[in-house]
Short mmCIF file of C-alpha atoms in Angstrom, two decimals:
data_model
loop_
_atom_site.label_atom_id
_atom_site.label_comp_id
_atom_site.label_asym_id
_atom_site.label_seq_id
_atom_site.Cartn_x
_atom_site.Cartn_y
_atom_site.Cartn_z
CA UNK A 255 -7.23 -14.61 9.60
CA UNK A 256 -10.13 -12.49 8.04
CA UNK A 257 -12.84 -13.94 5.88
CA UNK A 258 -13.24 -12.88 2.01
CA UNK A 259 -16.25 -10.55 1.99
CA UNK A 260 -18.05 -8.57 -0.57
CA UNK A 261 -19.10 -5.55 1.71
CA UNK A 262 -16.40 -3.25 1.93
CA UNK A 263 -14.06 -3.59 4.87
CA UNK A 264 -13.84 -0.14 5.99
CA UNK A 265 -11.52 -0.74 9.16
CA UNK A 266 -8.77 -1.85 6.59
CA UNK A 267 -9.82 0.73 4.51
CA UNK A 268 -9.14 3.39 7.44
CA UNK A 269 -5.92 1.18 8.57
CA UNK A 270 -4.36 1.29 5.08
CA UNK A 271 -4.90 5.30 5.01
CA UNK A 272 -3.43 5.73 8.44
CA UNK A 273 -0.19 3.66 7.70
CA UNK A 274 0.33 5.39 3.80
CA UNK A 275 -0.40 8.98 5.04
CA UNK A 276 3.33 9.20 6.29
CA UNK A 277 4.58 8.89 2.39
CA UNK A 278 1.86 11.05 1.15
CA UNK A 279 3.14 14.03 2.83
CA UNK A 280 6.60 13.96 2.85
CA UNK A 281 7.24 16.70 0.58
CA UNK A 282 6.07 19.08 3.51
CA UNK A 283 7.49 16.92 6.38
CA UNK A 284 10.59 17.28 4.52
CA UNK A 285 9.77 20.94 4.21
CA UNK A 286 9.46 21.90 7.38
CA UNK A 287 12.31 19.89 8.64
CA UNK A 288 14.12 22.10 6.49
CA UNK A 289 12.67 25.26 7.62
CA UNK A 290 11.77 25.09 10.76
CA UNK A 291 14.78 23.57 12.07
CA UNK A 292 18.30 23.55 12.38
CA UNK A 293 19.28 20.82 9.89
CA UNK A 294 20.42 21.51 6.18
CA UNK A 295 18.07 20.35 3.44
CA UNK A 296 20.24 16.80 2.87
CA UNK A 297 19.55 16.42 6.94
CA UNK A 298 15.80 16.77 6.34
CA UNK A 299 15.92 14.37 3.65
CA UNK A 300 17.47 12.18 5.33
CA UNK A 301 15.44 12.38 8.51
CA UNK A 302 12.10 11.89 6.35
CA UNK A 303 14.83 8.56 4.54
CA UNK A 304 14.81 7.34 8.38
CA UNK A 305 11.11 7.49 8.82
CA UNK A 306 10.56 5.38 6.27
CA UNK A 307 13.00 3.09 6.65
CA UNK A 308 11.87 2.04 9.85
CA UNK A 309 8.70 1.42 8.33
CA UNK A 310 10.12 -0.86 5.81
CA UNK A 311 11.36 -2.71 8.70
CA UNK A 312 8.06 -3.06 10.31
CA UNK A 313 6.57 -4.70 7.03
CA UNK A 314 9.68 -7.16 6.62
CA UNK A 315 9.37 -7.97 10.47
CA UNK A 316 5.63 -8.51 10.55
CA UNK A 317 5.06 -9.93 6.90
CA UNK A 318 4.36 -13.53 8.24
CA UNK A 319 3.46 -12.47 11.93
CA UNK A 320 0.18 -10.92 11.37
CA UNK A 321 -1.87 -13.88 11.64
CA UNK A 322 -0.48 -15.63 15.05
CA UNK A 323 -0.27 -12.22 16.56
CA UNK A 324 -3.71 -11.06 15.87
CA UNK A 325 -4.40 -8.13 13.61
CA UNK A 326 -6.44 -6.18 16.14
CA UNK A 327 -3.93 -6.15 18.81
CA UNK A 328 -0.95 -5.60 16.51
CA UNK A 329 -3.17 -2.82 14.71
CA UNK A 330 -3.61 -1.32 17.73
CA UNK A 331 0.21 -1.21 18.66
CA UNK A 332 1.10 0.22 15.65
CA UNK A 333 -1.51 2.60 16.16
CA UNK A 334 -0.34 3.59 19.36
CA UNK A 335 3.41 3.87 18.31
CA UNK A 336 2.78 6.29 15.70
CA UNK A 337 0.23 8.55 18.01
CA UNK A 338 3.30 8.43 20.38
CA UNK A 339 6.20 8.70 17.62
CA UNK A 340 4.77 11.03 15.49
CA UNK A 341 3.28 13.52 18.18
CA UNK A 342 6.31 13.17 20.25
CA UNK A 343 8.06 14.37 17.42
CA UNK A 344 5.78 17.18 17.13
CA UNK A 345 5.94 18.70 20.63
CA UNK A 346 10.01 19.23 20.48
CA UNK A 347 12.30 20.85 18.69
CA UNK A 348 15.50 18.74 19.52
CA UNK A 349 16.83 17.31 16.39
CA UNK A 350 17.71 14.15 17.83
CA UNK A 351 14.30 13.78 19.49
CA UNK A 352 12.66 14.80 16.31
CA UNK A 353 14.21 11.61 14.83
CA UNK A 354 13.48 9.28 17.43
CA UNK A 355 9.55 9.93 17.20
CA UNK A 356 10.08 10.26 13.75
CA UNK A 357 11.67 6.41 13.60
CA UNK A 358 9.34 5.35 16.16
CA UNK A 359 6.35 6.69 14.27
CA UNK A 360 7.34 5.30 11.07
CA UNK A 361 7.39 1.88 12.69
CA UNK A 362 4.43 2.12 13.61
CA UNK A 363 2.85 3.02 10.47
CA UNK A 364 4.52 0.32 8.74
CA UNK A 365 2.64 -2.21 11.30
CA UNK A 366 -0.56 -0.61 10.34
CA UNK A 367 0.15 -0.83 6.41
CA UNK A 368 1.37 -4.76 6.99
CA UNK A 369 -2.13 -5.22 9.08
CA UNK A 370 -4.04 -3.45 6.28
CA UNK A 371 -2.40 -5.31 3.35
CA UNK A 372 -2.72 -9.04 4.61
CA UNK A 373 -6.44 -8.29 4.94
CA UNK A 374 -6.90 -6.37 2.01
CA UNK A 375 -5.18 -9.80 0.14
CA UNK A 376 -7.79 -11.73 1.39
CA UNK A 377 -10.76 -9.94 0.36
CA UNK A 378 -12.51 -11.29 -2.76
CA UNK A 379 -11.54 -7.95 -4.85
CA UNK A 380 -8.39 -7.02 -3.56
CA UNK A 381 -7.83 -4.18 -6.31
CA UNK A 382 -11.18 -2.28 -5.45
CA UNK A 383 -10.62 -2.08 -1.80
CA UNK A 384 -6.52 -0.67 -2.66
CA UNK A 385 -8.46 1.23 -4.91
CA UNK A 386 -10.55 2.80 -2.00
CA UNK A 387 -7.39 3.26 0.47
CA UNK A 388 -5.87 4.69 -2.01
CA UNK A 389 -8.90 7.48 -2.43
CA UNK A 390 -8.93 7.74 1.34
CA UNK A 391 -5.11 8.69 1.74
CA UNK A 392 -5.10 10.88 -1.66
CA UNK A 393 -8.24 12.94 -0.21
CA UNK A 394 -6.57 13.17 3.60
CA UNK A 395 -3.51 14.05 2.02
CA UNK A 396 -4.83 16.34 -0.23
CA UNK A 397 -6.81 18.74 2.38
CA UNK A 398 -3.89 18.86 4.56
CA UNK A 399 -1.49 20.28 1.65
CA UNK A 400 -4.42 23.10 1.71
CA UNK A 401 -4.28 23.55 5.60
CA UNK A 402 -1.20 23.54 6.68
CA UNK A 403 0.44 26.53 4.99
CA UNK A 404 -1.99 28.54 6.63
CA UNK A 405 -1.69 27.48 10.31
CA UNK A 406 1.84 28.64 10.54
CA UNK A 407 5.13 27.78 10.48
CA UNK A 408 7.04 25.24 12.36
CA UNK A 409 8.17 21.56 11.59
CA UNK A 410 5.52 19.93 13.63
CA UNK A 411 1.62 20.02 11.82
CA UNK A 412 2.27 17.40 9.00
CA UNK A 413 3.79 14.99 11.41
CA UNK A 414 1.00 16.52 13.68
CA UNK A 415 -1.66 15.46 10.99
CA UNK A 416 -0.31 11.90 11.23
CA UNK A 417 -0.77 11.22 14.63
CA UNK A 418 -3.98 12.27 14.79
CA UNK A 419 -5.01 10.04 11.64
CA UNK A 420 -3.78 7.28 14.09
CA UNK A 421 -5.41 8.24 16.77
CA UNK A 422 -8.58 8.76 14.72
CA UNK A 423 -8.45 5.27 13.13
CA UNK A 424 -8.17 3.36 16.84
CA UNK A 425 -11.41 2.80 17.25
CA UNK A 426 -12.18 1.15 14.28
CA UNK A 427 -9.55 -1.54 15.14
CA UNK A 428 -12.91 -3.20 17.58
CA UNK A 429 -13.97 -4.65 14.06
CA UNK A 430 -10.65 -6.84 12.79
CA UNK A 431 -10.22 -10.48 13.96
CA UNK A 432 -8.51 -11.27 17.25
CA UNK A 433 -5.91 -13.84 17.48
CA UNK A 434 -7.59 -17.00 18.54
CA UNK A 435 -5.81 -20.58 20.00
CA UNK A 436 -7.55 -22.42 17.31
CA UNK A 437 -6.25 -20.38 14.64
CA UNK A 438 -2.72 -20.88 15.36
CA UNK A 439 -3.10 -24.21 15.61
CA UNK A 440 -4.98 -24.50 12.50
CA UNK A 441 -3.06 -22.30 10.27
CA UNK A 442 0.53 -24.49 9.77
CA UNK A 443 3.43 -22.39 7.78
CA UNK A 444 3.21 -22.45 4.39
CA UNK A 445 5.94 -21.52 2.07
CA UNK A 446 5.56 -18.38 -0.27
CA UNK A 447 4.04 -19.19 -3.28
CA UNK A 448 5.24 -17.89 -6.63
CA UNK A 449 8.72 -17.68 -5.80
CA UNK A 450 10.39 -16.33 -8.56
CA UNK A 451 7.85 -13.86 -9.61
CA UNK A 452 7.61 -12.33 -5.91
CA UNK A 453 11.18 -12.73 -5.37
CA UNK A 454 11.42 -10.31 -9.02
CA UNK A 455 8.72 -7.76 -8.17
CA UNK A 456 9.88 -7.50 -4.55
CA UNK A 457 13.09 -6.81 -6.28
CA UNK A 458 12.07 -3.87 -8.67
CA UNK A 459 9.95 -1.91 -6.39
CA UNK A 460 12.72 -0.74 -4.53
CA UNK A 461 14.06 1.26 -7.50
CA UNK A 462 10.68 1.90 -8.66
CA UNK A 463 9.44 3.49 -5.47
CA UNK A 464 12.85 5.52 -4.83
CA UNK A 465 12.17 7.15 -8.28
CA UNK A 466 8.54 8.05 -7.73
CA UNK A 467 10.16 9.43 -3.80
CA UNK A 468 13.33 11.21 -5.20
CA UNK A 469 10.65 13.73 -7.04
CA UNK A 470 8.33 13.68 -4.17
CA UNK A 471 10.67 14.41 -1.72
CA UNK A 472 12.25 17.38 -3.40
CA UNK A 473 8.86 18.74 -5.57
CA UNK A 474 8.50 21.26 -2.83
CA UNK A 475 11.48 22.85 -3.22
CA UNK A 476 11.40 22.74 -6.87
CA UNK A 477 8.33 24.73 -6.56
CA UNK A 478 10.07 26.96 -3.82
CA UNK A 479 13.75 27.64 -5.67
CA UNK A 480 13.51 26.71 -9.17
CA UNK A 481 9.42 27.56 -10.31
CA UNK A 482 9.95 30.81 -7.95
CA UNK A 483 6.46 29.71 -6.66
CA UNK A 484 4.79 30.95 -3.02
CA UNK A 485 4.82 27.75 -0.23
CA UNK A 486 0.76 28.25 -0.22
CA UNK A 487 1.12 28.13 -4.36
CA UNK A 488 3.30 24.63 -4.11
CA UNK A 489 0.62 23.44 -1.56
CA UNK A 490 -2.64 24.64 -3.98
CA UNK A 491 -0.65 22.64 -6.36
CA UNK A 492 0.06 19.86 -4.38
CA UNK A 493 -3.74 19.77 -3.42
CA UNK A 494 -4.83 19.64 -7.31
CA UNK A 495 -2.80 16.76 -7.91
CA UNK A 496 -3.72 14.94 -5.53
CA UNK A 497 -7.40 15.22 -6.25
CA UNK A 498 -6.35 14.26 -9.79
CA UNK A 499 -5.08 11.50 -8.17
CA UNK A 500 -8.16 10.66 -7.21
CA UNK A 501 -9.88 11.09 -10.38
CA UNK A 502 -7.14 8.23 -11.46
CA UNK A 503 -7.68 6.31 -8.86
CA UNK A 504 -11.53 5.88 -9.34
CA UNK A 505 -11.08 5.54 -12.82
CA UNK A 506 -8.36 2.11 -12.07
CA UNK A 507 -11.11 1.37 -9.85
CA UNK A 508 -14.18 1.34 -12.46
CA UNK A 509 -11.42 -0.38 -14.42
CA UNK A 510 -10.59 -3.07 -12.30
CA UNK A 511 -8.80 -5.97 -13.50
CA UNK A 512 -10.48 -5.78 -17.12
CA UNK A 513 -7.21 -4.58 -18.67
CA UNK A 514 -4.93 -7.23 -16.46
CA UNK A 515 -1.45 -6.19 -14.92
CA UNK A 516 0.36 -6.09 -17.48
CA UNK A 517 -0.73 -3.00 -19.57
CA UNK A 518 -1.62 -0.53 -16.71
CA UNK A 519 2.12 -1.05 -14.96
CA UNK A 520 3.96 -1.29 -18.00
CA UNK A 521 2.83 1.84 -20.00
CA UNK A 522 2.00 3.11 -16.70
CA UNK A 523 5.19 3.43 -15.38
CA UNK A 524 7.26 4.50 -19.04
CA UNK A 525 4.08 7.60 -18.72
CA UNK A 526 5.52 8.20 -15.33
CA UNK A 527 8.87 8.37 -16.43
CA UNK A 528 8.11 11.38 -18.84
CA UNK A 529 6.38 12.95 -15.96
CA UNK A 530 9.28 13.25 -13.46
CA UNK A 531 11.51 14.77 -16.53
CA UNK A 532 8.65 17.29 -17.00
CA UNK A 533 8.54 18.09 -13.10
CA UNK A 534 12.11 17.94 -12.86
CA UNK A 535 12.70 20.81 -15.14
CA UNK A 536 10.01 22.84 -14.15
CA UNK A 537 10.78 26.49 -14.29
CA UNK A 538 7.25 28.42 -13.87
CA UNK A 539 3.57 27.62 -12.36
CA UNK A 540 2.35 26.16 -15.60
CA UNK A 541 5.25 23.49 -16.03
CA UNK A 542 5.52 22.60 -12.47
CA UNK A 543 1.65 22.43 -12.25
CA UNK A 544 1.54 20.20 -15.42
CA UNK A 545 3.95 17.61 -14.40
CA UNK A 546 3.19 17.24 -10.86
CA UNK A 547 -1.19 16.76 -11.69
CA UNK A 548 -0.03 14.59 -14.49
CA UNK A 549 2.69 12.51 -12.32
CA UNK A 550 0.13 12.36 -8.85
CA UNK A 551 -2.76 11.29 -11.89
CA UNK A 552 -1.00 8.32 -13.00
CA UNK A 553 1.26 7.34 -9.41
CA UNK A 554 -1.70 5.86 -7.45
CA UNK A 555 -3.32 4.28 -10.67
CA UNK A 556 0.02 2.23 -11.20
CA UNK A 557 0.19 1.81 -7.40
CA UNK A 558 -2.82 -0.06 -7.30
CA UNK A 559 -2.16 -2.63 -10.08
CA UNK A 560 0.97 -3.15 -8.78
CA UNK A 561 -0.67 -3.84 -4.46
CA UNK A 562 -3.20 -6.06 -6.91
CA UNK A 563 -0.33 -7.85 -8.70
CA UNK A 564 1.23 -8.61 -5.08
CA UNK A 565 -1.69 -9.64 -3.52
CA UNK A 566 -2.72 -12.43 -6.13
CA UNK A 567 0.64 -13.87 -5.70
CA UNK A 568 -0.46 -15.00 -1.74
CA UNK A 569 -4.13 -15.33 -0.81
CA UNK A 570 -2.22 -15.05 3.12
CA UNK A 571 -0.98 -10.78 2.26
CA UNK A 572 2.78 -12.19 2.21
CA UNK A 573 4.16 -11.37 -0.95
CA UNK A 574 1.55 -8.31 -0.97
CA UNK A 575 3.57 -7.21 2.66
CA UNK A 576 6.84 -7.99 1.61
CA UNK A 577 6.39 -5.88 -1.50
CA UNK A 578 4.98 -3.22 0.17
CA UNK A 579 8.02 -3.07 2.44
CA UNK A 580 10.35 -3.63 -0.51
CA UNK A 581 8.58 -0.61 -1.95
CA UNK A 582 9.27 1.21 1.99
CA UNK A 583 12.45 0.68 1.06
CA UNK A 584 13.06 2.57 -2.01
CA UNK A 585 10.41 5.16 -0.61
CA UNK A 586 12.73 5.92 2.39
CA UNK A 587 16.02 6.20 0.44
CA UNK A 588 13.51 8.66 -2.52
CA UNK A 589 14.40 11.95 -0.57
CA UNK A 590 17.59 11.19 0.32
CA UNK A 591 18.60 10.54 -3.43
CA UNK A 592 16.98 13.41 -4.67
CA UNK A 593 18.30 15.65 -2.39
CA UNK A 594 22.03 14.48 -3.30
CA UNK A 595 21.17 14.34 -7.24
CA UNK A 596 19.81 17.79 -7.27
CA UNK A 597 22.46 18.94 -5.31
CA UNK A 598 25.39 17.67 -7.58
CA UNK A 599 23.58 17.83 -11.01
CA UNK A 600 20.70 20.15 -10.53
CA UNK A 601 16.46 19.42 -10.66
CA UNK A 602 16.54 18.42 -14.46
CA UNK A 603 19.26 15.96 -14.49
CA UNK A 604 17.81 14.10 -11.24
CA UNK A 605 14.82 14.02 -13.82
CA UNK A 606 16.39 12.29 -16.40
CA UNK A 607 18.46 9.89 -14.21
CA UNK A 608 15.10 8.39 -12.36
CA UNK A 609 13.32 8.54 -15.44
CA UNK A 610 15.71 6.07 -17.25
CA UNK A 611 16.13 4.06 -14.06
CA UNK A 612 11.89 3.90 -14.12
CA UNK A 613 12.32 2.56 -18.00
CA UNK A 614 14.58 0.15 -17.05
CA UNK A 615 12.69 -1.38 -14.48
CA UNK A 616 9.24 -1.70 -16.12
CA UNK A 617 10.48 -4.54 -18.05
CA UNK A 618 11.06 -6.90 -15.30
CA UNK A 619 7.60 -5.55 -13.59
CA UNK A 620 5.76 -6.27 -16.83
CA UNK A 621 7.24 -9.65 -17.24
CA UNK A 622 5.88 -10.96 -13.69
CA UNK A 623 2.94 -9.27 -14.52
CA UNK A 624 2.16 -11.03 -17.54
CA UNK A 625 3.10 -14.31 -16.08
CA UNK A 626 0.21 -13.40 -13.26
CA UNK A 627 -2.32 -13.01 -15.74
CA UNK A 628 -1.45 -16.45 -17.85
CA UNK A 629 -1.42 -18.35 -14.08
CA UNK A 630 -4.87 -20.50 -14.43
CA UNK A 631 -7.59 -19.33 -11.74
CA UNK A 632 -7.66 -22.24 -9.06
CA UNK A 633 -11.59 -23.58 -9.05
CA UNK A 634 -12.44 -26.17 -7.07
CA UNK A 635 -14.01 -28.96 -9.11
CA UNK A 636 -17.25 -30.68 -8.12
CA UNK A 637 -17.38 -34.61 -8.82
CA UNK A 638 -20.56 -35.58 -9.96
CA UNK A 639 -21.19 -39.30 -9.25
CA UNK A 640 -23.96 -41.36 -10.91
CA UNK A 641 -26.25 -43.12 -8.26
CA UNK A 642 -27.04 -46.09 -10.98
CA UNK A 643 -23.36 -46.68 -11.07
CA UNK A 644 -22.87 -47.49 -7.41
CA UNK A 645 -23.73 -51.39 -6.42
CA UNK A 646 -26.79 -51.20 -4.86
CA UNK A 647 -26.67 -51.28 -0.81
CA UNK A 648 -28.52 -52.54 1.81
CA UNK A 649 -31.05 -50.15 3.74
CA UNK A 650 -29.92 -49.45 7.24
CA UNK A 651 -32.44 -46.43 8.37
CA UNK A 652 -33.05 -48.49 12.18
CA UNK A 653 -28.81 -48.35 12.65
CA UNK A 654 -28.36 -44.78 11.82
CA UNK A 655 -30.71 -41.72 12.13
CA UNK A 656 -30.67 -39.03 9.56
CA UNK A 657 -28.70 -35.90 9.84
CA UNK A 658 -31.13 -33.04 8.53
CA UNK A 659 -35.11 -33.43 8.06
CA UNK A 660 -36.22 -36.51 6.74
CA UNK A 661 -37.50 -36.61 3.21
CA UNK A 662 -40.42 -38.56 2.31
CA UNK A 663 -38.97 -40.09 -0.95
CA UNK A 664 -35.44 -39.98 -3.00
CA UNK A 665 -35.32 -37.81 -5.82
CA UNK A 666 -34.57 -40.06 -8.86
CA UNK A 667 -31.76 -39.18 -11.01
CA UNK A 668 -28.13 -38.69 -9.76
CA UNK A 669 -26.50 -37.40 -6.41
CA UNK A 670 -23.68 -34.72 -6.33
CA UNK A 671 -20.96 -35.12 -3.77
#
């Protein structure tokens, strides 16, 4: 389905970006749900809960279809469903229209993240090329937290910001693979590889995703209500943490796979987990500044490992898809469950219940990462056969011509097949 190359494949690059935006900004999505429409703060948690969702579903639907569908036209599709979804969505104000394009857009940026991640799997560095969707969507993500408070109110400019990412990233779909007759035909089903260890982390990053989501989703309106902080503050904020974010990111990048798996998700994630309570419990602009730079500085650096871990698992994207919609999972029920902890136990004890949940979880997540980096590399071996060992043969030049440019004598020595 696509070729391992060294240049950088930009068109998955842009694909991953437009499919991952949706999460990125659903601390304002959720925000203007809230304000600029006639739904209660749980509502717009759980509107932004249905989004994802339905993108979850798109990754668990399409996990093993990519490749007999064709990623350019299913690219495309998704593409077009979230331009349609998302900017549908936009142009109303009916709550149960706002969900439909909401659903529908989520759908179809869980197509383009399943697209994006079974080529990114295949490329020869899988972690740099996360590495560099990640930067992409951090950056994006990061300049709208610094428009949109100043364009107005209204529930409709993040979702706005969406569609036009898709519709933006369309053209470069001309560059992936079509699907092709011979492919199909060619490319039998193969069972998942690494059962156990993708069946494990595809069962952890539900709980580890709705953690890092049950802050997200509400960090806006711990700014708002508990930090007493200005929306254009929480967005300046926002903004800086996201370019930390990218600080992280390039640094996991520069990294690479020199400190394996194991390390980076394992202390990774018990760092993340003091982060949140620090958030949680923010009460001015330094504390809630502090936590969320520190938390967005470490989130995408973990992130990547763990889209690297996935993706060594299946050479094919599978296990890298199906934990990337396991993830979608926990991602759509993140605002949801922080909205109904901090509503029964307050900010700071919604901190300290995800934090111990995170703890909890990086044991099992280190364990399959460990057992990635002990799995022996698989290198093709080259037999090298002695010619004096063979029985010596007959000539027969006048039965059958040579293949490639004759040579005027035969190297002595031995021949490597």
């Amino acid at each position: 389905m696509f070729a391992p190359r060294t240049t950088t494949p930009w068109p998955l690059v842009a694909l991953f970006t437009a499919g991952y935006l949706a999460p990125y900004l659903l601390p304002t999505v959720v925000g203007r749900l809230d304000s600029g429409l006639p739904v209660s703060a749980t509502q717009a948690g759980a509107i932004g809960s249905a989004l994802l969702l339905s993108s979850a579903a798109a990754g668990f639907l399409l996990a093993s279809r990519v490749d007999r569908i064709g990623p350019r036209a299913l690219a495309r599709a998704g593409l077009a469903l979230a331009v349609l979804g998302y900017g549908g969505a936009t142009l109303t104000t009916a709550v149960p229209a706002v969900v439909a394009g909401a659903m529908a857009g989520g759908f179809g940026s869980g197509t383009a993240t399943a697209v994006a991640a079974c080529g990114i799997a295949a490329q020869r560095d899988a972690h740099r090329v996360t590495t560099l969707g990640l930067l992409s969507v951090s950056a994006l993500a990061g300049a709208v937290y610094l428009t949109v408070p100043h364009l107005g109110p209204g529930h409709g400019l993040p979702l706005a910001a969406i569609a036009l990412t898709a519709l933006a990233v369309w053209p470069l779909t001309g560059r992936l693979h079509a699907r092709t007759p011979a492919l199909a035909v060619s490319r039998p089903r193969e069972p998942l590889p690494h059962l156990r260890s993708g069946l494990l982390l595809a069962a952890t990053m539900p709980c580890w995703s709705m953690a890092q989501n049950a802050l997200w989703g509400v960090s806006g309106r711990i700014g708002l209500t508990q930090a007493h902080l200005g929306e254009a503050t929480v967005g300046a904020v926002f903004a800086v943490a996201l370019g930390a974010g990218l600080l992280g990111v390039i640094g996991a990048g520069a990294l690479g796979p020199r400190l394996g798996h194991a390390a980076p998700i394992g202390v990774g994630t018990g760092l993340i987990a003091g982060c949140i309570v620090a958030s949680a419990s923010a009460t001015g602009l330094t504390t809630f500044a502090a936590g969320e730079i520190a938390w967005n500085t470490l989130y995408p650096i973990v992130l990547s490992y763990v889209i690297g871990l996935a993706a060594s698992l299946d050479p094919r994207g599978r296990w890298a898809v199906l934990v990337g919609s396991a993830a979608s999972l926990g991602t759509a029920a993140g605002p949801l469950t922080g909205s109904l902890l901090s509503a029964q136990a307050g900010f700071p004890a919604m901190g300290a219940a995800l934090a111990a949940g995170l703890l909890v979880i990086a044991v099992p997540m280190t364990l399959v990462a460990r057992q990635a980096s002990r799995r022996p590399t698989h290198v093709v071996d080259v037999l090298e056969i002695p010619v004096d060992a063979l029985p010596a043969m007959p000539a027969q030049q006048h039965a059958y011509g040579t293949a490639g440019p004759r040579q005027a004598a035969a190297a002595p020595g031995s021949a490597t097949a």
